[in-house]
Short mmCIF file of C-alpha atoms in Angstrom, two decimals:
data_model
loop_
_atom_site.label_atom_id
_atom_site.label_comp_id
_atom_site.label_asym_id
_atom_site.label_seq_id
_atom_site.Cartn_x
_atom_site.Cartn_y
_atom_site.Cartn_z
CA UNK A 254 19.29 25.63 -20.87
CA UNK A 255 21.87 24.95 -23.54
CA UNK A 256 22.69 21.47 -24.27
CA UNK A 257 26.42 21.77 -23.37
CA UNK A 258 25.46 23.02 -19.79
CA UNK A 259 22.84 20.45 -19.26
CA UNK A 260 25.48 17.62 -20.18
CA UNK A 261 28.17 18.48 -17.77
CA UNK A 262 29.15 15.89 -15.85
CA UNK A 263 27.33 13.29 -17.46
CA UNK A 264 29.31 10.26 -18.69
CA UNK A 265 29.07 10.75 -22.53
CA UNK A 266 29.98 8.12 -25.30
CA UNK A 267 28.62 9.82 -28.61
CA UNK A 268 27.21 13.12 -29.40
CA UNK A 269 25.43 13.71 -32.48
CA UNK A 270 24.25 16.67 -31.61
CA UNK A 271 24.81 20.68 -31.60
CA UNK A 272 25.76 21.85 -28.24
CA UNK A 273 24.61 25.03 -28.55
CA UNK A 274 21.05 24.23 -28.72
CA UNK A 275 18.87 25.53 -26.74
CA UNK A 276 16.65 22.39 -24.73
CA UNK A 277 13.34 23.60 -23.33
CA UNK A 278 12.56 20.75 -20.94
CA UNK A 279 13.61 17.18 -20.31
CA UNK A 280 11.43 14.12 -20.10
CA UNK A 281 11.98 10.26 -19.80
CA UNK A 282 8.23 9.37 -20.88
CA UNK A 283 7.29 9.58 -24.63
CA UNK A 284 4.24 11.45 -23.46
CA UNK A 285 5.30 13.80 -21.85
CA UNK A 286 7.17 15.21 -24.55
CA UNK A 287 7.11 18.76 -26.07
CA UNK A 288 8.76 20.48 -29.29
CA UNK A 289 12.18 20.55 -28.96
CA UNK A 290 12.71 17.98 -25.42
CA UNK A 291 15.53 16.27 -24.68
CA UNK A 292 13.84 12.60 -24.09
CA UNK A 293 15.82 10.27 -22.11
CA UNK A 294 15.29 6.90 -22.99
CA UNK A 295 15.83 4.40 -19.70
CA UNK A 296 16.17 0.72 -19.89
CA UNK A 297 13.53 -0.22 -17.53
CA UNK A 298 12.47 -3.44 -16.11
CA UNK A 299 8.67 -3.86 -17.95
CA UNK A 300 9.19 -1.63 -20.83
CA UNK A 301 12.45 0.08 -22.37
CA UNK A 302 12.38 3.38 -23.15
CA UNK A 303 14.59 3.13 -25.89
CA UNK A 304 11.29 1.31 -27.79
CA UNK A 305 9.43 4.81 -27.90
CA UNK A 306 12.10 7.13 -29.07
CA UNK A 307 10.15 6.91 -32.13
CA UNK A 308 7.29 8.24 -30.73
CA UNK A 309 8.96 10.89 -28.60
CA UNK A 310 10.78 12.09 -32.36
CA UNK A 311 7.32 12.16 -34.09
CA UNK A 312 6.46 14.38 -30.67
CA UNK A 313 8.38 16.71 -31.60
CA UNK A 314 11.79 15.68 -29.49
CA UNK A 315 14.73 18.00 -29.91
CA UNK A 316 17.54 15.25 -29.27
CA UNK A 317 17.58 12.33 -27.43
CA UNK A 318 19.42 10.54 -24.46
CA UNK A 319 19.75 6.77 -25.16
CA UNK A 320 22.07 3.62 -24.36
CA UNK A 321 22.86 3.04 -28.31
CA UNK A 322 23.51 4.79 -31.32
CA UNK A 323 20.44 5.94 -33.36
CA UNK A 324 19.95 7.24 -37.07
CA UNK A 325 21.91 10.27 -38.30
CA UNK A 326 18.97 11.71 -39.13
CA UNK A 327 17.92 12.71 -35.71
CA UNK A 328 19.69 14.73 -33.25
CA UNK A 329 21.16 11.83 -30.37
CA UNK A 330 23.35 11.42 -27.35
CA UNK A 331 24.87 8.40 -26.13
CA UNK A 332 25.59 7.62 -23.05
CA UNK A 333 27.17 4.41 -20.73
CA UNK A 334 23.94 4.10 -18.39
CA UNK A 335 20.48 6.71 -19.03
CA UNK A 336 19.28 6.18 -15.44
CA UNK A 337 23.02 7.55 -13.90
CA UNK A 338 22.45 10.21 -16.52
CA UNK A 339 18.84 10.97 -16.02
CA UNK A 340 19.71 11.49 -12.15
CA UNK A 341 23.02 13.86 -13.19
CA UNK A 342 20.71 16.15 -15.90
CA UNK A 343 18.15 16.70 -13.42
CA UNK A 344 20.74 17.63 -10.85
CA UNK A 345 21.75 20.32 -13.56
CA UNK A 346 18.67 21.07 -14.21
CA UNK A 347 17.16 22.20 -11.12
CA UNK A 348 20.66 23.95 -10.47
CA UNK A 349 22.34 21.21 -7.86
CA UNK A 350 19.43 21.57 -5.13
CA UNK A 351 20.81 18.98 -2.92
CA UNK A 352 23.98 20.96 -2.45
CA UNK A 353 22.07 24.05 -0.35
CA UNK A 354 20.69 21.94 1.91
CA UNK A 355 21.38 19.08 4.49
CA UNK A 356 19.85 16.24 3.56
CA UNK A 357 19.24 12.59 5.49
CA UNK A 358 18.50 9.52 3.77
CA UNK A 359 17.00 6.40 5.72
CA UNK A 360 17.49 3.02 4.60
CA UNK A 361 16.00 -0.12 5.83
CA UNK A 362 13.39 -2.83 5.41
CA UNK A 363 11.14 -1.45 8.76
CA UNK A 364 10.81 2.19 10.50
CA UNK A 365 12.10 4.39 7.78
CA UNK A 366 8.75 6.15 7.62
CA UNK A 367 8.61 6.94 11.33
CA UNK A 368 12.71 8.14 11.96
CA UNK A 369 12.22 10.81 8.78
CA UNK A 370 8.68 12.04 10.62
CA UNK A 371 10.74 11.84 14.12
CA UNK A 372 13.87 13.53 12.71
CA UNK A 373 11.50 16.35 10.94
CA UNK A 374 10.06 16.98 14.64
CA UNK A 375 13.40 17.13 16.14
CA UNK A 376 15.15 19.60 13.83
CA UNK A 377 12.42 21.95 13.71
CA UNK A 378 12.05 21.98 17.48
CA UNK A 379 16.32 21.60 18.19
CA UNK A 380 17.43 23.93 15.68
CA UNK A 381 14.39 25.63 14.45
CA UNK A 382 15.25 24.47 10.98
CA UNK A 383 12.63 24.17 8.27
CA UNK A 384 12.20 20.63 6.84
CA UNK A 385 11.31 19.28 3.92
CA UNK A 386 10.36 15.25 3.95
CA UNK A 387 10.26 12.49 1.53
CA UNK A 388 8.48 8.98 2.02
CA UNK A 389 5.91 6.70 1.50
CA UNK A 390 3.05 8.75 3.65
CA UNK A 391 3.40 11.88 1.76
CA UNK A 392 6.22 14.18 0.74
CA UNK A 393 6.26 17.35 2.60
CA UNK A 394 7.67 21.34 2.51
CA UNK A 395 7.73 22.79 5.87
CA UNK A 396 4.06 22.16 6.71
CA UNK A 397 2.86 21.94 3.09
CA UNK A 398 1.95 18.31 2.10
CA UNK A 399 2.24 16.75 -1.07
CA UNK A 400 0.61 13.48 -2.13
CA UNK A 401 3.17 10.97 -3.39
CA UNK A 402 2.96 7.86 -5.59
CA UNK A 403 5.86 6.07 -4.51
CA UNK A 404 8.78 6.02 -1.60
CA UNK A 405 11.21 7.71 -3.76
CA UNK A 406 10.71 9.70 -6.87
CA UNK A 407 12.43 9.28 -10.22
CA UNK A 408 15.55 10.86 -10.05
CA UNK A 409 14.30 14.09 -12.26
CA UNK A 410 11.08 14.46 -10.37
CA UNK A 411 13.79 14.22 -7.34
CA UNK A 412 15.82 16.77 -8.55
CA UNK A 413 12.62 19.34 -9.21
CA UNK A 414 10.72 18.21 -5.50
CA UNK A 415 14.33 18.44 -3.80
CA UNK A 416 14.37 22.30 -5.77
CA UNK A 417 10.99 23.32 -4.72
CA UNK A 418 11.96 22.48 -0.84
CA UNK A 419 15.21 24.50 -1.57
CA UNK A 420 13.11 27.64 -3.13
CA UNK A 421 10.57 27.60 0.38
CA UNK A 422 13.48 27.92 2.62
CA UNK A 423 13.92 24.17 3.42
CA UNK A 424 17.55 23.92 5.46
CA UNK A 425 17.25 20.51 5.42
CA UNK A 426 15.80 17.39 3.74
CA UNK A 427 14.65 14.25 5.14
CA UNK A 428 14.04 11.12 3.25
CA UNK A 429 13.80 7.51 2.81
CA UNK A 430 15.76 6.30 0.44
CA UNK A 431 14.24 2.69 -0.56
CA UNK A 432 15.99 -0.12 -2.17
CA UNK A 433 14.61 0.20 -5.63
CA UNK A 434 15.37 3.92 -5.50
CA UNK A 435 19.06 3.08 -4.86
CA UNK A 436 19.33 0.38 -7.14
CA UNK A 437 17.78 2.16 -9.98
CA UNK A 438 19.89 5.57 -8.96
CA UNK A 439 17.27 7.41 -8.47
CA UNK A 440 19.03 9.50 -5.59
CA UNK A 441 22.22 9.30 -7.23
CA UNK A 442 23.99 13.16 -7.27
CA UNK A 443 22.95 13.71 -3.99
CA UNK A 444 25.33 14.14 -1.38
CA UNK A 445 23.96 13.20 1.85
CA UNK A 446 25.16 14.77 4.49
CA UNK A 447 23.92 11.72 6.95
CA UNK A 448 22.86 7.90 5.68
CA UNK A 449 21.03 5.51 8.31
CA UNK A 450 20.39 1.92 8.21
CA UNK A 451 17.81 0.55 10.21
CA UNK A 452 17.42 -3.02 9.84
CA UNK A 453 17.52 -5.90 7.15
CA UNK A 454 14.70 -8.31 6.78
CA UNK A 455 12.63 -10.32 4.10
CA UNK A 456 10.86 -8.26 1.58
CA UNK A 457 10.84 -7.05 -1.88
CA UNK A 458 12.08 -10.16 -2.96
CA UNK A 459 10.04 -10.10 -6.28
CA UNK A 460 12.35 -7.35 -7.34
CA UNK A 461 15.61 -7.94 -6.16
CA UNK A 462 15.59 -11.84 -6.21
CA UNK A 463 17.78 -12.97 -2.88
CA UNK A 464 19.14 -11.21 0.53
CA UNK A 465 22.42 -10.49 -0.94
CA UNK A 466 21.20 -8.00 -3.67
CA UNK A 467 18.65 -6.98 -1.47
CA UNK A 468 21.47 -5.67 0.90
CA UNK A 469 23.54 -4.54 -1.75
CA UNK A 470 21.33 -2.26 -2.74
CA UNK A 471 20.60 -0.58 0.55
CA UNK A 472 24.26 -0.72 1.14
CA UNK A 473 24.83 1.92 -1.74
CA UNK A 474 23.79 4.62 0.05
CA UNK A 475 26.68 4.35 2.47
CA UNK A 476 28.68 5.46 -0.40
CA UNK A 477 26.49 8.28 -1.17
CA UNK A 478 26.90 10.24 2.40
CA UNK A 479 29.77 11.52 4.54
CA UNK A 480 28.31 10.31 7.86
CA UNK A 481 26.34 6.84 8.35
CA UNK A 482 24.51 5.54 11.37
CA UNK A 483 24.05 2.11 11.92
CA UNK A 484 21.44 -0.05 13.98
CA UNK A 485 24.39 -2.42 15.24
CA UNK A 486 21.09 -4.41 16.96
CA UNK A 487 20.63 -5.54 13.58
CA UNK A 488 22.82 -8.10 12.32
CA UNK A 489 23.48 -6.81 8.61
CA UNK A 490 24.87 -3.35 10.34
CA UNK A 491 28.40 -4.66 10.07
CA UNK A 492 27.63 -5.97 6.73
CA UNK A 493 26.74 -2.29 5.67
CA UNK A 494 29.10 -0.95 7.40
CA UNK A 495 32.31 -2.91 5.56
CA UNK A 496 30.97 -2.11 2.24
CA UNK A 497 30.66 1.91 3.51
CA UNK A 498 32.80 4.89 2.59
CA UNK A 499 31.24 7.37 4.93
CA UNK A 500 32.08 7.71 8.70
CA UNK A 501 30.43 5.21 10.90
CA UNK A 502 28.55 5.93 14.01
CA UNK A 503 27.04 2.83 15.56
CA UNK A 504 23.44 2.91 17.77
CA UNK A 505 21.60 0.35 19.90
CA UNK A 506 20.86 -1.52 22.94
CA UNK A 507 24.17 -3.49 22.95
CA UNK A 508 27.48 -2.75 24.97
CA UNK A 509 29.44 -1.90 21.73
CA UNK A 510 26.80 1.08 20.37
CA UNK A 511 28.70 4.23 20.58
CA UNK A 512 25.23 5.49 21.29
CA UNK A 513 23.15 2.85 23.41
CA UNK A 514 19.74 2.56 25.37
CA UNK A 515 19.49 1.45 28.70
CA UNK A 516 16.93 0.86 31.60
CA UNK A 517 14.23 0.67 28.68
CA UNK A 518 10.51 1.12 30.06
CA UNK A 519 7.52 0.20 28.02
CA UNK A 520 3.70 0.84 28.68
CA UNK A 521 1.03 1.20 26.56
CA UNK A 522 1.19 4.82 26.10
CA UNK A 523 4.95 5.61 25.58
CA UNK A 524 8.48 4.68 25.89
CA UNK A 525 11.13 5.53 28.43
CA UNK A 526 15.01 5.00 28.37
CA UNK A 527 18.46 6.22 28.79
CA UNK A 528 20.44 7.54 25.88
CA UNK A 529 23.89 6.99 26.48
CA UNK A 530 26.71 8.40 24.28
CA UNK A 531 30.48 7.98 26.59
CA UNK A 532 29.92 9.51 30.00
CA UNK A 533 26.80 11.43 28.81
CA UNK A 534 23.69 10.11 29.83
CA UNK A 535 19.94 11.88 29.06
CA UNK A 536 16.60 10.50 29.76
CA UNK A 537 14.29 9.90 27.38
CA UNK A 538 10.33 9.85 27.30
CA UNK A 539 8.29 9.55 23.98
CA UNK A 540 4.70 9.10 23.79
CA UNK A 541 4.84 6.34 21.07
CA UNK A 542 4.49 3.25 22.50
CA UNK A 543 6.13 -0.33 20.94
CA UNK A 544 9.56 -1.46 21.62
CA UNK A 545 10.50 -0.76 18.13
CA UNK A 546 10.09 2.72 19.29
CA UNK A 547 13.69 1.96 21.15
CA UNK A 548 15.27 1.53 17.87
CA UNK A 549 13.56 4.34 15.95
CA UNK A 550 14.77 6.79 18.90
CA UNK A 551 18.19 5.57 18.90
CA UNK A 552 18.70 6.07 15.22
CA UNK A 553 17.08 9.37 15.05
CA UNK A 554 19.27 11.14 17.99
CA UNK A 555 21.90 9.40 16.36
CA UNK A 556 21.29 11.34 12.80
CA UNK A 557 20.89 14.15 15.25
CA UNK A 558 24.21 14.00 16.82
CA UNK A 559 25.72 13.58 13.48
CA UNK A 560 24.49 16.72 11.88
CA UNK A 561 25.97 18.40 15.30
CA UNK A 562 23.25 18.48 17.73
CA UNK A 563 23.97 18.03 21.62
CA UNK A 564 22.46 15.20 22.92
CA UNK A 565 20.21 16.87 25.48
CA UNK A 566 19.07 19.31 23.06
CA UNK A 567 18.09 15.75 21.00
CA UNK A 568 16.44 14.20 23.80
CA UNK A 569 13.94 17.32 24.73
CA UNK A 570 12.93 17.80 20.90
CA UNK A 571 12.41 13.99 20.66
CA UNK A 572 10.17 13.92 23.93
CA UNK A 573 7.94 16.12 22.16
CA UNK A 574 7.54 14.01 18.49
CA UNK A 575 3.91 12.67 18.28
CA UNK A 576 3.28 9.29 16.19
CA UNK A 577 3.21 8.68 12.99
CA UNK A 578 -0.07 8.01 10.53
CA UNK A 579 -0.73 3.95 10.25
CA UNK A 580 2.14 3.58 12.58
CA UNK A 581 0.84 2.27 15.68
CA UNK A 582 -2.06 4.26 15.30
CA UNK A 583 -5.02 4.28 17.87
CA UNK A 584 -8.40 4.43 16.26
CA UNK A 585 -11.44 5.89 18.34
CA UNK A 586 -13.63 3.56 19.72
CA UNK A 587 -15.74 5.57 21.55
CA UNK A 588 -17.90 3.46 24.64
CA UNK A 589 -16.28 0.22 23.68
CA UNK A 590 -13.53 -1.63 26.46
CA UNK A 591 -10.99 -2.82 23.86
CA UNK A 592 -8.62 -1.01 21.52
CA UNK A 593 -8.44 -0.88 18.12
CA UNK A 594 -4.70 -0.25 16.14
CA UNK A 595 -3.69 0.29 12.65
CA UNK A 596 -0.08 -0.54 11.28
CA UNK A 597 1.79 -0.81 8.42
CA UNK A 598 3.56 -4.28 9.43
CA UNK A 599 2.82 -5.94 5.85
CA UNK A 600 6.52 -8.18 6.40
CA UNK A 601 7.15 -10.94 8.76
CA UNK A 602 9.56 -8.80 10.59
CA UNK A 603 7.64 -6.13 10.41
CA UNK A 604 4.37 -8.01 11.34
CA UNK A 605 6.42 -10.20 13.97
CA UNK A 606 8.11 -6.67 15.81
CA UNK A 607 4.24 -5.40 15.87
CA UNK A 608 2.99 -8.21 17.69
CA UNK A 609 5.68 -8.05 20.12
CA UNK A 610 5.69 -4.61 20.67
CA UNK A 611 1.80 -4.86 21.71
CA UNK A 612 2.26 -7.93 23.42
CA UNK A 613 4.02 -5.88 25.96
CA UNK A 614 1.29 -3.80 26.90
CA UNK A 615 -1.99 -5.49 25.81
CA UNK A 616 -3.80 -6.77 29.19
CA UNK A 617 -6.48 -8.78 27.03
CA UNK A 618 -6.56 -10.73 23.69
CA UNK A 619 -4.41 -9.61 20.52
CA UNK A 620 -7.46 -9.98 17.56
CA UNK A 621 -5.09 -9.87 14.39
CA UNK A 622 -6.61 -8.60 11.16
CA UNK A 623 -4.36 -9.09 8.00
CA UNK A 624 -3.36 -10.56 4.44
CA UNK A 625 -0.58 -9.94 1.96
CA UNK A 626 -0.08 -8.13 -1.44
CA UNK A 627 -0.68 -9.59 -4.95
CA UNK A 628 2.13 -9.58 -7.84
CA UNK A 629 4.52 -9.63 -4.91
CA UNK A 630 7.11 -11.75 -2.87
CA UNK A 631 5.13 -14.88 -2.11
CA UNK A 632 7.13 -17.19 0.37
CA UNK A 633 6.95 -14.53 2.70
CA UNK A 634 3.08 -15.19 3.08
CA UNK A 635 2.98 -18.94 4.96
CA UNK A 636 5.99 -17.09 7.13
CA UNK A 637 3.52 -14.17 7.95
CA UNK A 638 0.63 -16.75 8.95
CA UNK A 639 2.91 -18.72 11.20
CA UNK A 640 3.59 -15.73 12.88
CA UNK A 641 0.26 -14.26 13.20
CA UNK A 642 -0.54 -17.92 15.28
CA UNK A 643 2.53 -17.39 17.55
CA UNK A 644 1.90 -14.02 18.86
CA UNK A 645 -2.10 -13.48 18.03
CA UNK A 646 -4.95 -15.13 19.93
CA UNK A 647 -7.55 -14.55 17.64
CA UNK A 648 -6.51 -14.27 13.49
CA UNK A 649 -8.81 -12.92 10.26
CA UNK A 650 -6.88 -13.78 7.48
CA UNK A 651 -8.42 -10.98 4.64
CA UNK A 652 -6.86 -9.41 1.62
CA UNK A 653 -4.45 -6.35 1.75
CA UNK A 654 -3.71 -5.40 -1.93
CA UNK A 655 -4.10 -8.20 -4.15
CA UNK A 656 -3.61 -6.69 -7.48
CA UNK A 657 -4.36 -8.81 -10.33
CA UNK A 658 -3.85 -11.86 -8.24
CA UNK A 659 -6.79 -14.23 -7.14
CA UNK A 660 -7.51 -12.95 -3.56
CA UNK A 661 -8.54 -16.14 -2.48
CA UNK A 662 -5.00 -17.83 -3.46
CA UNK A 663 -3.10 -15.49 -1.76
CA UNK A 664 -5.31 -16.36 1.23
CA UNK A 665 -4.19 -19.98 0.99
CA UNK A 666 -0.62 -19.38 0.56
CA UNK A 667 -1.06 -17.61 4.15
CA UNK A 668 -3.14 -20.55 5.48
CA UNK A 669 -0.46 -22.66 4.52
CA UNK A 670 2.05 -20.97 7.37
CA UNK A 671 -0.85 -21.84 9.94
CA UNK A 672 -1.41 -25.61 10.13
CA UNK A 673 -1.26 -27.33 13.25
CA UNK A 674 -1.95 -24.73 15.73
CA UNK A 675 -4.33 -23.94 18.42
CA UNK A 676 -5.24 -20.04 17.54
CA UNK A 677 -8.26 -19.67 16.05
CA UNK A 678 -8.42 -18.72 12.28
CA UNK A 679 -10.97 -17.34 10.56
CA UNK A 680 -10.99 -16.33 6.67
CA UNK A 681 -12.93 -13.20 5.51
CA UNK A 682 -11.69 -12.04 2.10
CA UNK A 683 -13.66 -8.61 1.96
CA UNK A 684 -11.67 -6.89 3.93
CA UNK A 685 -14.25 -4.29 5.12
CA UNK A 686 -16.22 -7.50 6.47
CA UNK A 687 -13.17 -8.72 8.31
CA UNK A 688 -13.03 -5.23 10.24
CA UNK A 689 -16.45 -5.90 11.41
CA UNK A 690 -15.89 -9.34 11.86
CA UNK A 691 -12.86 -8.39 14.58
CA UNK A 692 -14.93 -5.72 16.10
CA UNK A 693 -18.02 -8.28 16.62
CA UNK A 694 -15.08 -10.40 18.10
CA UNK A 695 -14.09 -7.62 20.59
CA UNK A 696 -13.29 -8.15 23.93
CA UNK A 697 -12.27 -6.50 27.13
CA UNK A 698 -9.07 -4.97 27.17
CA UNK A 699 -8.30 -6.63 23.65
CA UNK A 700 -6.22 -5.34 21.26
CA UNK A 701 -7.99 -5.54 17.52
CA UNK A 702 -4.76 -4.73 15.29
CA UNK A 703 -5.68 -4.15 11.47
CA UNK A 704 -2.17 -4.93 10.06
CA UNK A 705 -0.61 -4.02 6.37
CA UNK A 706 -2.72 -0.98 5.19
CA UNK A 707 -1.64 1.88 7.51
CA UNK A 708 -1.68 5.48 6.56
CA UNK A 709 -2.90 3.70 2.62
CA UNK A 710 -6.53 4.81 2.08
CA UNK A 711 -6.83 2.79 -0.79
CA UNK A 712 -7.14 -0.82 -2.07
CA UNK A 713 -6.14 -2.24 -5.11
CA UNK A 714 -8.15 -4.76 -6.88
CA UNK A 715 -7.31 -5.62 -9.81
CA UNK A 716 -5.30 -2.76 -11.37
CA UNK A 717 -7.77 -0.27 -9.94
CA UNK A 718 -7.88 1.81 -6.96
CA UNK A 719 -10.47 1.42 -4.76
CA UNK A 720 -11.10 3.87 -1.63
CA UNK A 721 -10.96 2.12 1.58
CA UNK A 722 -10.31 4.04 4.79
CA UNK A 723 -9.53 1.56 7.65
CA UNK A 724 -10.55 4.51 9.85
CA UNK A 725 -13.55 5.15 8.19
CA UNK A 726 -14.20 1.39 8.36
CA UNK A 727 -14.25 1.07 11.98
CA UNK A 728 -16.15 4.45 12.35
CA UNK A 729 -19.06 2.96 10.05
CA UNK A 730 -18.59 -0.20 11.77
CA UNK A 731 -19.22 0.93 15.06
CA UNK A 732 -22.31 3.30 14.12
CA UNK A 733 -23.99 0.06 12.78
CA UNK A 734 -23.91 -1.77 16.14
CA UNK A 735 -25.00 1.03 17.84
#
């Protein structure tokens, strides 16, 4: 692609460059690059790219895309911000994908994961669309699954995975759009055709310092989209909602949804309720139990109704959506009398709405196995262990991912959160000992929940990966008592 085509639209301060040359590929990591590259240099937040543009000219670099002025020597281009630009040369690079398709983006501290997965199943069942899906669990094209690394791609990788779904037929896009992503623009030139906000809680404080930026961030994408629904059970809806340029459609259990649940049923199998939009009412009945299932249904037949699907048409496709990996997920047990779950709940919302949700429907004893990741928000770990006390009857406090942190301090952070209380605590740090210390623990009709890992089949110690399968865990587990 010439130079001159690649460029357009990006904000441009200095060229010193010819714009007829001819630019083979694009990279924003010294190491990726080949003879004659364009290498954008981003300002990142461990390491600035703009520190190995020597190394990417030595490589062979045909120009490159920086923040400052460099030596006349070598072929440059400024520009006001390299991440806006980085998102806006992909876009021309892969040839706009985003525009020939629909695409969905859901924001939120908790269920993103499981409204893209229900949304896939609903508009390939309502419309017989084919889907492509980006998130945490994997990234997906139609059927096809690809492994991911994180919740949202750079913007260039993006730009290429958002092409690939466009080149297989994909009609529409589903994705989760997380906080970081937005912040660092990584979905910026994208024009969603549908934004949804699911809730606002306590995490990824680390990164973003304080609520307030936290929100910010998520609130950007309701000035990325044309239509945005809201979760107005949540109280920083309206807060997203002022700040949005998009059209707002509101969903929940209150009187003033435009979209609301009523005569809600939970049981330990599935959820029913009413989905009520004006004088249209529809009956709803999905086999995912957890009454954060209520929420996750409203907000996906809301997206549906948005992108112009009847309610009723909503309804049956949604009645037919199976759960999601890690999400709630019920792990054989085969010839014991208790249960055994895996989530993802690794907040204190998310943790707290878990044991809640099972509360409902758990006839015995909630046994509650979890910890908290390393070289991450700490205050939220005492909160966590104060509410593992309130709504468990039986706690292992283990390690989740503790990075290069000690293991055993995170441990004690969590401890801290559950002094003075009558729940009995017990601390296993080897996580694969703690599943077998629950399951030793089982009784009838309990519910053993192994909290914070969900659909991860990994561990990381240290800065390696280690594999650890909670499924596989219990499996093993269970042979061994046998």
């Amino acid at each position: 692609m010439l130079l001159r085509e690649l460029l357009a639209g990006v904000d441009v301060v200095a060229i010193h460059a010819p714009l007829d040359m001819e630019i083979p590929a694009v990279c924003h990591s010294s190491r990726d690059v080949t003879p004659g590259a364009m290498f954008v240099a981003i300002a990142g937040y461990e390491t600035d790219g703009h520190r190995y543009i020597p190394d990417a000219v030595e490589a062979g670099a045909g120009v490159v895309v920086c923040e400052w002025k460099q030596p006349k020597d070598a072929p440059w281009i400024q520009v006001r911000d390299s991440r806006r630009a980085l998102a806006r040369l992909g876009a021309n690079w892969y040839g706009r994908p985003a525009e020939s398709m629909k695409i969905v983006g859901v924001t939120g501290t908790n269920g993103k994961t499981s409204i893209t997965y229900l949304l896939k199943s609903v508009l390939e069942r309502a419309v017989q669309a084919k889907v492509g899906l980006i998130g945490t669990i994997c990234n997906m094209v139609g059927d096809e699954r690809l492994e991911t690394e994180r919740t949202t791609p750079e913007s260039f990788e993006l730009q290429g995975l958002l092409a690939r779904m466009r080149d297989a037929g994909c009609t529409h896009v589903v994705m989760e759009c997380s906080s970081h992503a937005l912040f660092l623009h990584r979905v910026d030139e994208i024009p969603f055709a549908v934004g949804a906000f699911t809730n606002l809680t306590e995490d990824h404080l680390d990164f973003h310092k304080t609520m307030e930026e936290y929100g910010k961030a998520k609130a950007a994408l309701f000035r990325l989209c044309s239509e945005g629904v809201f979760n107005l059970d949540d109280p920083s809806a309206k807060t997203m909602m002022a700040s949005a340029t998009c059209r707002c459609f509101t969903v929940g259990c209150c009187e003033q949804a435009e979209l609301r649940a009523e005569n809600i049923r939970l049981a330990a199998d599935h959820v029913e309720l009413d989905a009520v939009e004006g004088a249209h009412r529809a009956h709803l009945r999905v086999g995912i139990p957890g009454r954060f299932t209520v929420s996750n249904s409203l907000v996906t037949l809301g997206i549906a109704r948005k992108l112009g699907i009847g309610l009723d048409e909503a309804v049956r496709a949604l009645a037919q959506a199976k759960g999601v990996k890690g999400r709630i997920e019920v792990v054989p047990a085969p010839g014991k009398d208790y249960t055994v779950l895996i989530d993802y709940a690794h907040t204190p919302d998310g943790l707290e709405n878990l044991l809640r949700s099972v509360r409902d429907f758990c006839k015995g004893r909630i046994v509650l196995v979890f910890g908290c990741g390393g070289d991450r928000d700490r205050e939220k770990r005492p909160k966590m262990g104060a509410i593992a006390v309130k709504y468990a009857d039986f706690v292992i406090v283990t390690s989740d991912n503790p990075r290069t942190e000690e293991p055993n301090e995170i441990i004690r952070e969590i401890l801290a959160g559950t002094e003075n209380t009558e729940t009995p605590v017990l601390v296993e740090e080897n996580r694969r000992k703690a599943i077998r210390l629950a399951l030793q623990h089982g009784q009838k009709d309990d519910m053993i929940i192994l909290a914070g890992k969900g659909h991860e089949t990994y561990q990381i110690l240290g800065t390696e990966k280690t594999h650890l399968d909670e499924r596989e865990e219990v499996a093993a587990a269970l042979c061994e008592t046998e």
